[in-house]
Amino acid sequence: MGRKEKEHRAWCIANGIEPVEEKKSNKRKERDEAHEQRAAEVECEARRREAAQSWGGAGGDAAEGRGDEGHGDGPQQQAEAWGGGGGGGGSNEQVEDPARAAAAAAADYGVAPSRAPPRPTEAGHDLPTLTIALPGSIVENTQSFELATALAGQIARAAAVFRVDEIVVFEEETMSGSSKWRSTIGGGASAGGGGDGPTVFLARVLQYLEMPQYLRKALIPMHRDLRLAGLLPPTDMPHHPRRHEWSVYREGVTVGDGASSRGEGTPVDVGLDAPVSIAQELPKGMRVTVRMGPEPRVSGGDRGGRGYGGGYNYSGTHGKWDVKGIKAAVAPTEPRAVEGAYNGYTVRCASGLSGVFSGCPWEGGYDLCLGTSEHGVPLSSDAVKPDHKHLMVVLGGLYGLEASAKSDPQLQGVDVATLFDAYINTCPEQGSRTIRTEEALLITLSAMQPFMPAYA
């Protein structure tokens, strides 16, 4: 497996996505099959020896359990990694395997998983949240890869404007399956197109646009899906400060392993001229939120006027921030809890519409789930209870949520309206036969603003 394939596989594992292998040549396929067969024979022989040494039943069970744990891509683990639950009856070790695999992938390849929600003792753990869920199949309705990338940019911009905390992209089988995406829009693997399918493509571009520009090179591996993402309009969220702008909180990436030899803490690149140090000892390549503190003085030039921000004078001479001292890595929700500042969204993938509800990262799950459809009831204050904590709004694809439910094997025969606390229509008496998902997202979030709790 080459370096790019390893980085791609690590990104998929770190974000809970099942890696999709590209087509191999016949010679390579034969070589890989022979290698797998030899590895299986060696493993089988090792199990036989271990079982013989620990004769008595218990030893055999333990050996068999260790052998299963080594296969991180089993069906059960794949289902759990997608957030779909994967059924009951698994042991605690089986449930924790995907998390260990994600951590190992991030450590080995410098890929940062989505930021974890705050613990109950951290600032911002009790703030209300907003989640949107939509199918990845919406990009199949575009006519080119350029338009598919632009569509992902529209969704990211809408999420930033309305301060969305989480975006869930779920699988949906369409009439064309994934063949249209892989053969035409994505361009296919041989043409450098999106061989992973529309769901992974959309999630990857959304994650790219949420990331501050100065972190992308360190945290996001190069991939063909992102070849046009740099041309999209920036989301310009508060945690995307310019180099000359001081911010009390900045996103950063650790550039060293643990504390330095001089005892200055772990170095973190936060987009300034020099890294800052944090007290915590963290591995290299990890994304962190750093509390920078109040605005310091500037060295190496005139500060200049306020319109240019600290560090620049009217002639454009660049000064450097005096950022000496140990900073602190904090929960990603602290900027909102303390400053009332939006700090971006996380991206999660689900195996289907049913998987949207089972993978909530916040304690207690979603306490208010709204489905949107032209067959729903008009939006009113009765549909949105004012004391909700974690709100999720689910939008359908080209054929609506009804088609999303029909394509989900776990929802066969289920009335889709019964899955939600309210099934609403945010644009009654529409003038067009259809409303595109990216349009419905803007309409729905705009209509819901009067019913939303205070942000901070």
Short mmCIF file of C-alpha atoms in Angstrom, two decimals:
data_model
loop_
_atom_site.label_atom_id
_atom_site.label_comp_id
_atom_site.label_asym_id
_atom_site.label_seq_id
_atom_site.Cartn_x
_atom_site.Cartn_y
_atom_site.Cartn_z
CA MET A 1 0.00 0.00 0.00
CA GLY A 2 1.50 3.35 -1.06
CA ARG A 3 1.72 6.54 0.98
CA LYS A 4 -1.32 8.18 -0.63
CA GLU A 5 -3.42 5.05 -0.14
CA LYS A 6 -2.37 4.92 3.52
CA GLU A 7 -3.29 8.60 4.03
CA HIS A 8 -6.66 8.06 2.36
CA ARG A 9 -7.39 4.98 4.46
CA ALA A 10 -6.33 6.81 7.63
CA TRP A 11 -8.63 9.74 6.83
CA CYS A 12 -11.56 7.39 6.34
CA ILE A 13 -10.92 5.53 9.61
CA ALA A 14 -10.41 8.74 11.57
CA ASN A 15 -13.74 10.13 10.37
CA GLY A 16 -15.78 6.95 10.76
CA ILE A 17 -15.98 6.21 7.02
CA GLU A 18 -15.63 2.79 5.46
CA PRO A 19 -12.63 2.93 3.09
CA VAL A 20 -13.45 2.11 -0.52
CA GLU A 21 -10.67 0.33 -2.34
CA GLU A 22 -9.84 1.29 -5.91
CA LYS A 23 -9.85 -1.28 -8.68
CA LYS A 24 -6.58 -3.18 -8.98
CA SER A 25 -4.84 -4.61 -12.00
CA ASN A 26 -4.92 -8.38 -12.50
CA LYS A 27 -1.26 -8.82 -11.58
CA ARG A 28 -1.59 -6.72 -8.47
CA LYS A 29 -4.79 -8.54 -7.51
CA GLU A 30 -3.11 -11.93 -7.86
CA ARG A 31 -0.12 -10.75 -5.84
CA ASP A 32 -2.33 -9.38 -3.07
CA GLU A 33 -4.44 -12.54 -2.97
CA ALA A 34 -1.32 -14.69 -2.64
CA HIS A 35 -0.02 -12.45 0.12
CA GLU A 36 -3.33 -12.61 1.99
CA GLN A 37 -3.43 -16.39 1.66
CA ARG A 38 0.08 -16.73 3.10
CA ALA A 39 -0.79 -14.35 5.95
CA ALA A 40 -3.94 -16.36 6.70
CA GLU A 41 -1.98 -19.62 6.79
CA VAL A 42 0.60 -18.13 9.16
CA GLU A 43 -2.12 -16.76 11.43
CA CYS A 44 -4.00 -20.04 11.43
CA GLU A 45 -0.85 -21.93 12.39
CA ALA A 46 -0.14 -19.44 15.19
CA ARG A 47 -3.66 -19.88 16.57
CA ARG A 48 -3.28 -23.65 16.46
CA ARG A 49 -0.04 -23.51 18.44
CA GLU A 50 -1.46 -21.09 21.00
CA ALA A 51 -4.58 -23.21 21.47
CA ALA A 52 -2.42 -26.30 21.96
CA GLN A 53 -0.30 -24.55 24.60
CA SER A 54 -3.30 -23.28 26.56
CA TRP A 55 -5.37 -26.48 26.35
CA GLY A 56 -8.52 -26.38 28.42
CA GLY A 57 -10.98 -24.18 26.55
CA ALA A 58 -10.27 -20.80 28.12
CA GLY A 59 -6.95 -20.43 26.36
CA GLY A 60 -8.51 -21.32 23.01
CA ASP A 61 -11.23 -18.71 23.44
CA ALA A 62 -8.69 -16.07 24.39
CA ALA A 63 -6.53 -16.86 21.38
CA GLU A 64 -9.51 -16.70 19.08
CA GLY A 65 -10.54 -13.36 20.55
CA ARG A 66 -7.06 -11.91 20.01
CA GLY A 67 -7.06 -13.13 16.43
CA ASP A 68 -10.41 -11.42 15.73
CA GLU A 69 -9.21 -8.17 17.28
CA GLY A 70 -6.37 -7.96 14.79
CA HIS A 71 -8.83 -7.63 11.89
CA GLY A 72 -9.91 -3.99 12.25
CA ASP A 73 -12.04 -4.05 9.11
CA GLY A 74 -14.61 -6.67 10.12
CA PRO A 75 -18.31 -6.13 9.30
CA GLN A 76 -19.23 -5.42 12.93
CA GLN A 77 -16.52 -2.79 13.33
CA GLN A 78 -17.39 -1.20 10.00
CA ALA A 79 -21.04 -0.84 11.02
CA GLU A 80 -20.08 0.73 14.34
CA ALA A 81 -17.60 3.09 12.66
CA TRP A 82 -20.38 4.38 10.42
CA GLY A 83 -22.49 5.26 13.45
CA GLY A 84 -25.26 2.82 12.59
CA GLY A 85 -24.96 0.78 15.78
CA GLY A 86 -24.17 -2.53 14.12
CA GLY A 87 -26.61 -4.44 16.31
CA GLY A 88 -26.42 -5.48 19.93
CA GLY A 89 -24.56 -8.15 21.79
CA GLY A 90 -20.98 -6.93 21.25
CA SER A 91 -18.42 -6.74 24.03
CA ASN A 92 -16.92 -3.48 25.28
CA GLU A 93 -13.62 -4.23 23.54
CA GLN A 94 -15.37 -4.57 20.19
CA VAL A 95 -17.13 -1.22 20.60
CA GLU A 96 -13.87 0.55 21.46
CA ASP A 97 -11.88 -0.89 18.54
CA PRO A 98 -12.91 1.80 15.98
CA ALA A 99 -11.86 4.55 18.40
CA ARG A 100 -8.47 2.92 18.93
CA ALA A 101 -8.07 2.49 15.18
CA ALA A 102 -8.89 6.19 14.61
CA ALA A 103 -6.38 7.28 17.25
CA ALA A 104 -3.69 5.03 15.79
CA ALA A 105 -4.35 6.35 12.28
CA ALA A 106 -4.13 9.94 13.46
CA ALA A 107 -0.86 9.26 15.26
CA ASP A 108 0.73 7.37 12.37
CA TYR A 109 -0.23 9.64 9.50
CA GLY A 110 -0.89 13.03 11.13
CA VAL A 111 -4.61 12.93 10.28
CA ALA A 112 -6.85 14.72 12.78
CA PRO A 113 -10.23 13.11 13.55
CA SER A 114 -13.24 15.34 14.05
CA ARG A 115 -13.05 17.29 17.28
CA ALA A 116 -14.55 15.51 20.26
CA PRO A 117 -17.45 17.09 22.19
CA PRO A 118 -16.61 18.66 25.57
CA ARG A 119 -16.64 16.61 28.74
CA PRO A 120 -19.22 17.47 31.43
CA THR A 121 -16.54 19.37 33.38
CA GLU A 122 -15.45 21.55 30.44
CA ALA A 123 -16.76 24.95 29.42
CA GLY A 124 -19.64 24.89 26.94
CA HIS A 125 -20.76 21.33 27.58
CA ASP A 126 -24.32 22.46 28.36
CA LEU A 127 -24.80 24.90 25.48
CA PRO A 128 -27.59 24.22 22.94
CA THR A 129 -26.44 22.76 19.63
CA LEU A 130 -27.75 22.66 16.07
CA THR A 131 -27.20 19.67 13.77
CA ILE A 132 -28.17 19.35 10.12
CA ALA A 133 -28.34 16.03 8.27
CA LEU A 134 -28.55 15.56 4.51
CA PRO A 135 -27.82 12.78 2.00
CA GLY A 136 -24.56 12.67 0.10
CA SER A 137 -26.49 11.68 -3.03
CA ILE A 138 -27.39 15.31 -3.71
CA VAL A 139 -24.06 15.79 -5.50
CA GLU A 140 -25.08 13.09 -7.99
CA ASN A 141 -27.68 15.53 -9.32
CA THR A 142 -24.96 17.88 -10.52
CA GLN A 143 -23.69 17.82 -14.11
CA SER A 144 -19.95 18.10 -13.46
CA PHE A 145 -17.30 17.80 -10.80
CA GLU A 146 -17.01 21.59 -10.70
CA LEU A 147 -20.70 21.96 -9.87
CA ALA A 148 -20.47 19.19 -7.27
CA THR A 149 -17.64 21.05 -5.54
CA ALA A 150 -19.60 24.31 -5.70
CA LEU A 151 -22.61 22.57 -4.13
CA ALA A 152 -20.48 21.42 -1.19
CA GLY A 153 -19.26 25.01 -0.83
CA GLN A 154 -22.85 26.30 -0.65
CA ILE A 155 -23.67 23.89 2.15
CA ALA A 156 -20.53 24.85 4.08
CA ARG A 157 -21.33 28.55 3.70
CA ALA A 158 -24.90 28.03 4.94
CA ALA A 159 -23.65 26.04 7.93
CA ALA A 160 -21.22 28.82 8.81
CA VAL A 161 -23.78 31.62 8.45
CA PHE A 162 -26.31 29.89 10.71
CA ARG A 163 -23.70 28.59 13.19
CA VAL A 164 -24.31 24.89 12.72
CA ASP A 165 -22.46 22.69 15.23
CA GLU A 166 -22.57 19.38 13.36
CA ILE A 167 -23.19 18.20 9.81
CA VAL A 168 -24.24 14.59 9.24
CA VAL A 169 -23.90 13.20 5.71
CA PHE A 170 -25.79 9.94 5.27
CA GLU A 171 -25.82 7.33 2.54
CA GLU A 172 -28.82 7.10 0.25
CA GLU A 173 -29.29 4.68 -2.59
CA THR A 174 -30.53 6.44 -5.72
CA MET A 175 -31.91 5.09 -8.98
CA SER A 176 -28.42 5.24 -10.52
CA GLY A 177 -26.62 3.99 -7.39
CA SER A 178 -23.06 5.29 -7.31
CA SER A 179 -22.29 4.43 -10.92
CA LYS A 180 -23.15 7.90 -12.21
CA TRP A 181 -20.84 9.58 -9.70
CA ARG A 182 -17.89 7.29 -10.28
CA SER A 183 -18.15 7.11 -14.06
CA THR A 184 -19.08 10.68 -15.02
CA ILE A 185 -19.10 13.38 -12.34
CA GLY A 186 -16.30 11.99 -10.18
CA GLY A 187 -14.31 11.09 -13.27
CA GLY A 188 -13.43 7.60 -12.05
CA ALA A 189 -10.27 6.47 -10.33
CA SER A 190 -8.27 6.34 -13.56
CA ALA A 191 -9.12 9.96 -14.37
CA GLY A 192 -8.33 11.21 -10.90
CA GLY A 193 -11.98 11.51 -9.96
CA GLY A 194 -13.92 10.77 -6.82
CA GLY A 195 -13.69 6.99 -6.49
CA ASP A 196 -15.03 6.99 -2.92
CA GLY A 197 -18.59 7.94 -3.82
CA PRO A 198 -20.65 11.08 -3.23
CA THR A 199 -21.07 10.73 0.54
CA VAL A 200 -17.37 10.62 1.27
CA PHE A 201 -16.71 13.37 -1.27
CA LEU A 202 -19.20 15.74 0.35
CA ALA A 203 -17.91 15.01 3.87
CA ARG A 204 -14.31 15.55 2.79
CA VAL A 205 -14.97 18.94 1.17
CA LEU A 206 -17.07 20.11 4.14
CA GLN A 207 -14.27 19.20 6.53
CA TYR A 208 -11.75 21.00 4.32
CA LEU A 209 -13.76 24.23 4.33
CA GLU A 210 -14.24 24.18 8.10
CA MET A 211 -10.50 23.89 8.71
CA PRO A 212 -8.54 27.17 9.08
CA GLN A 213 -6.38 27.73 6.02
CA TYR A 214 -3.08 27.52 7.88
CA LEU A 215 -3.94 24.05 9.25
CA ARG A 216 -5.02 22.36 6.02
CA LYS A 217 -1.59 21.34 4.82
CA ALA A 218 -0.75 19.67 8.14
CA LEU A 219 -4.08 18.00 8.88
CA ILE A 220 -5.73 17.18 5.55
CA PRO A 221 -3.95 14.80 3.16
CA MET A 222 -3.89 15.66 -0.52
CA HIS A 223 -6.77 14.01 -2.36
CA ARG A 224 -8.32 14.21 -5.79
CA ASP A 225 -11.69 15.17 -4.28
CA LEU A 226 -10.15 18.44 -3.09
CA ARG A 227 -8.54 19.50 -6.35
CA LEU A 228 -11.01 22.39 -6.80
CA ALA A 229 -11.85 23.07 -3.15
CA GLY A 230 -9.28 25.86 -2.95
CA LEU A 231 -11.32 27.89 -5.47
CA LEU A 232 -14.45 27.93 -3.28
CA PRO A 233 -15.44 31.07 -1.36
CA PRO A 234 -14.01 30.85 2.17
CA THR A 235 -16.38 30.22 5.05
CA ASP A 236 -14.57 33.02 6.95
CA MET A 237 -15.65 31.82 10.39
CA PRO A 238 -14.36 33.48 13.59
CA HIS A 239 -11.79 30.74 14.11
CA HIS A 240 -10.23 31.62 10.72
CA PRO A 241 -8.32 34.76 11.80
CA ARG A 242 -5.83 36.53 9.59
CA ARG A 243 -2.17 36.50 10.50
CA HIS A 244 -2.28 40.15 11.60
CA GLU A 245 -5.45 39.76 13.68
CA TRP A 246 -5.27 38.93 17.35
CA SER A 247 -7.81 36.42 18.65
CA VAL A 248 -8.29 35.28 22.23
CA TYR A 249 -8.67 31.71 20.92
CA ARG A 250 -6.96 30.19 17.92
CA GLU A 251 -7.08 26.75 16.33
CA GLY A 252 -3.71 25.07 16.03
CA VAL A 253 -1.86 21.85 15.29
CA THR A 254 0.86 20.35 17.45
CA VAL A 255 4.21 20.37 15.63
CA GLY A 256 6.24 18.48 18.22
CA ASP A 257 5.87 15.37 20.37
CA GLY A 258 5.30 16.31 24.02
CA ALA A 259 7.28 18.86 25.98
CA SER A 260 10.43 20.30 24.47
CA SER A 261 13.89 19.78 25.98
CA ARG A 262 13.83 23.33 27.31
CA GLY A 263 10.63 22.68 29.24
CA GLU A 264 8.55 25.09 27.16
CA GLY A 265 5.64 22.74 26.61
CA THR A 266 4.30 21.26 23.36
CA PRO A 267 4.82 23.59 20.37
CA VAL A 268 1.63 24.43 18.45
CA ASP A 269 1.30 26.19 15.10
CA VAL A 270 -1.58 28.67 15.44
CA GLY A 271 -1.02 30.58 12.23
CA LEU A 272 1.35 33.23 13.61
CA ASP A 273 4.99 33.88 12.74
CA ALA A 274 6.21 31.41 15.37
CA PRO A 275 4.64 28.48 17.22
CA VAL A 276 3.28 28.93 20.72
CA SER A 277 3.71 26.47 23.61
CA ILE A 278 0.98 24.75 25.59
CA ALA A 279 1.37 23.07 28.96
CA GLN A 280 -0.24 19.78 27.91
CA GLU A 281 1.94 17.05 26.41
CA LEU A 282 0.23 16.01 23.18
CA PRO A 283 1.35 13.96 20.16
CA LYS A 284 2.39 15.58 16.93
CA GLY A 285 -0.28 16.32 14.32
CA MET A 286 -3.19 16.86 16.73
CA ARG A 287 -5.67 19.71 16.29
CA VAL A 288 -6.24 21.77 19.43
CA THR A 289 -8.01 24.95 20.48
CA VAL A 290 -5.54 27.26 22.21
CA ARG A 291 -6.44 30.01 24.67
CA MET A 292 -4.11 32.84 23.64
CA GLY A 293 -5.18 35.34 26.30
CA PRO A 294 -5.44 39.13 26.00
CA GLU A 295 -3.80 41.06 23.19
CA PRO A 296 -0.02 41.34 23.76
CA ARG A 297 2.35 44.04 22.64
CA VAL A 298 3.95 43.96 19.20
CA SER A 299 7.67 43.83 18.53
CA GLY A 300 9.62 44.55 15.36
CA GLY A 301 7.86 47.56 13.88
CA ASP A 302 5.22 50.15 14.39
CA ARG A 303 1.79 48.85 15.40
CA GLY A 304 -0.03 51.14 13.09
CA GLY A 305 -3.71 52.00 13.01
CA ARG A 306 -6.60 49.88 14.16
CA GLY A 307 -7.98 49.49 10.68
CA TYR A 308 -4.97 47.36 9.77
CA GLY A 309 -4.98 45.29 12.96
CA GLY A 310 -2.10 44.83 15.37
CA GLY A 311 1.25 44.12 13.77
CA TYR A 312 0.85 46.36 10.71
CA ASN A 313 1.47 50.06 10.34
CA TYR A 314 0.17 52.31 7.62
CA SER A 315 3.14 51.58 5.37
CA GLY A 316 2.60 47.83 5.64
CA THR A 317 5.62 47.01 7.83
CA HIS A 318 4.98 43.69 9.53
CA GLY A 319 5.56 43.43 13.26
CA LYS A 320 5.58 40.25 15.35
CA TRP A 321 3.33 39.37 18.25
CA ASP A 322 5.06 38.80 21.55
CA VAL A 323 3.55 35.39 22.32
CA LYS A 324 6.07 34.08 24.83
CA GLY A 325 4.82 32.07 27.76
CA ILE A 326 2.84 28.87 28.19
CA LYS A 327 -0.67 28.81 26.72
CA ALA A 328 -3.44 26.28 27.38
CA ALA A 329 -5.29 23.84 25.15
CA VAL A 330 -9.02 24.04 25.92
CA ALA A 331 -12.28 22.44 24.82
CA PRO A 332 -13.42 23.51 21.33
CA THR A 333 -16.63 24.89 22.88
CA GLU A 334 -14.87 27.29 25.28
CA PRO A 335 -14.69 30.17 22.74
CA ARG A 336 -18.47 30.08 22.46
CA ALA A 337 -19.02 29.73 26.21
CA VAL A 338 -16.66 32.58 27.14
CA GLU A 339 -16.63 34.92 24.13
CA GLY A 340 -19.88 33.96 22.37
CA ALA A 341 -17.81 33.15 19.26
CA TYR A 342 -18.76 30.45 16.78
CA ASN A 343 -16.00 27.84 16.48
CA GLY A 344 -17.00 25.82 13.45
CA TYR A 345 -18.76 22.51 12.85
CA THR A 346 -17.85 18.85 12.91
CA VAL A 347 -18.62 16.37 10.13
CA ARG A 348 -20.01 12.87 10.67
CA CYS A 349 -21.03 10.16 8.19
CA ALA A 350 -23.89 7.70 8.65
CA SER A 351 -24.66 4.50 6.73
CA GLY A 352 -28.28 5.55 6.14
CA LEU A 353 -31.14 7.61 7.48
CA SER A 354 -31.41 5.30 10.51
CA GLY A 355 -27.75 5.91 11.36
CA VAL A 356 -28.36 9.64 11.67
CA PHE A 357 -30.15 9.24 15.00
CA SER A 358 -27.78 6.76 16.67
CA GLY A 359 -24.46 8.59 16.45
CA CYS A 360 -25.12 11.75 18.47
CA PRO A 361 -21.84 12.94 20.05
CA TRP A 362 -23.58 14.74 22.92
CA GLU A 363 -24.74 13.13 26.12
CA GLY A 364 -28.45 12.34 26.09
CA GLY A 365 -28.74 12.39 22.28
CA TYR A 366 -30.89 14.70 20.18
CA ASP A 367 -33.90 15.83 22.16
CA LEU A 368 -35.64 17.44 19.18
CA CYS A 369 -35.55 15.97 15.65
CA LEU A 370 -37.29 17.75 12.79
CA GLY A 371 -37.82 16.32 9.33
CA THR A 372 -38.46 18.59 6.35
CA SER A 373 -40.76 17.71 3.47
CA GLU A 374 -43.31 19.28 1.18
CA HIS A 375 -45.76 16.83 2.76
CA GLY A 376 -45.17 18.19 6.27
CA VAL A 377 -47.12 20.72 8.28
CA PRO A 378 -46.25 24.43 8.22
CA LEU A 379 -43.55 25.45 10.68
CA SER A 380 -44.87 26.98 13.91
CA SER A 381 -43.84 27.48 17.51
CA ASP A 382 -45.73 24.30 18.41
CA ALA A 383 -43.28 22.21 16.38
CA VAL A 384 -40.16 23.65 18.03
CA LYS A 385 -40.24 23.29 21.79
CA PRO A 386 -38.35 26.19 23.40
CA ASP A 387 -36.47 24.13 25.99
CA HIS A 388 -34.65 21.86 23.53
CA LYS A 389 -30.92 21.32 23.99
CA HIS A 390 -29.71 19.40 20.95
CA LEU A 391 -31.73 20.11 17.81
CA MET A 392 -31.33 18.13 14.59
CA VAL A 393 -32.88 19.14 11.26
CA VAL A 394 -32.93 16.41 8.59
CA LEU A 395 -33.31 17.26 4.91
CA GLY A 396 -34.04 14.88 2.08
CA GLY A 397 -32.41 14.44 -1.29
CA LEU A 398 -33.74 14.65 -4.81
CA TYR A 399 -36.83 12.54 -3.99
CA GLY A 400 -37.29 13.62 -0.36
CA LEU A 401 -36.99 11.87 2.98
CA GLU A 402 -39.57 9.32 1.90
CA ALA A 403 -37.08 7.93 -0.64
CA SER A 404 -34.29 8.04 1.95
CA ALA A 405 -36.37 5.84 4.26
CA LYS A 406 -37.23 3.38 1.50
CA SER A 407 -33.56 2.95 0.59
CA ASP A 408 -32.60 2.17 4.20
CA PRO A 409 -32.90 -1.58 4.97
CA GLN A 410 -33.59 -0.84 8.64
CA LEU A 411 -36.58 1.41 7.85
CA GLN A 412 -38.55 -0.81 5.49
CA GLY A 413 -42.29 -0.33 6.02
CA VAL A 414 -41.80 2.56 8.45
CA ASP A 415 -43.70 5.81 8.00
CA VAL A 416 -40.91 8.37 7.75
CA ALA A 417 -42.94 11.02 9.59
CA THR A 418 -42.96 8.86 12.73
CA LEU A 419 -39.17 9.09 12.97
CA PHE A 420 -39.31 12.77 13.93
CA ASP A 421 -40.80 14.89 16.68
CA ALA A 422 -42.25 17.09 13.95
CA TYR A 423 -42.49 16.73 10.16
CA ILE A 424 -42.49 20.28 8.84
CA ASN A 425 -42.80 22.20 5.60
CA THR A 426 -40.78 25.41 5.80
CA CYS A 427 -41.86 26.69 2.38
CA PRO A 428 -45.59 26.10 1.88
CA GLU A 429 -47.18 27.10 -1.43
CA GLN A 430 -43.87 26.87 -3.24
CA GLY A 431 -43.78 28.19 -6.78
CA SER A 432 -41.38 25.58 -8.13
CA ARG A 433 -42.13 21.89 -8.50
CA THR A 434 -39.03 21.04 -6.49
CA ILE A 435 -36.79 22.78 -3.99
CA ARG A 436 -33.16 21.72 -4.10
CA THR A 437 -31.57 20.56 -0.87
CA GLU A 438 -29.11 23.46 -0.71
CA GLU A 439 -32.05 25.86 -1.18
CA ALA A 440 -34.17 24.06 1.42
CA LEU A 441 -31.27 24.31 3.88
CA LEU A 442 -31.19 28.11 3.66
CA ILE A 443 -34.98 28.40 3.75
CA THR A 444 -35.34 26.09 6.76
CA LEU A 445 -32.58 27.62 8.88
CA SER A 446 -33.87 31.13 8.12
CA ALA A 447 -37.42 30.21 9.06
CA MET A 448 -36.29 28.61 12.32
CA GLN A 449 -34.30 31.56 13.64
CA PRO A 450 -37.20 33.03 15.71
CA PHE A 451 -37.60 29.69 17.50
CA MET A 452 -33.94 29.10 18.31
CA PRO A 453 -32.55 29.57 21.85
CA ALA A 454 -29.92 32.18 22.64
CA TYR A 455 -26.62 31.21 21.05
CA ALA A 456 -24.30 31.87 23.99
#
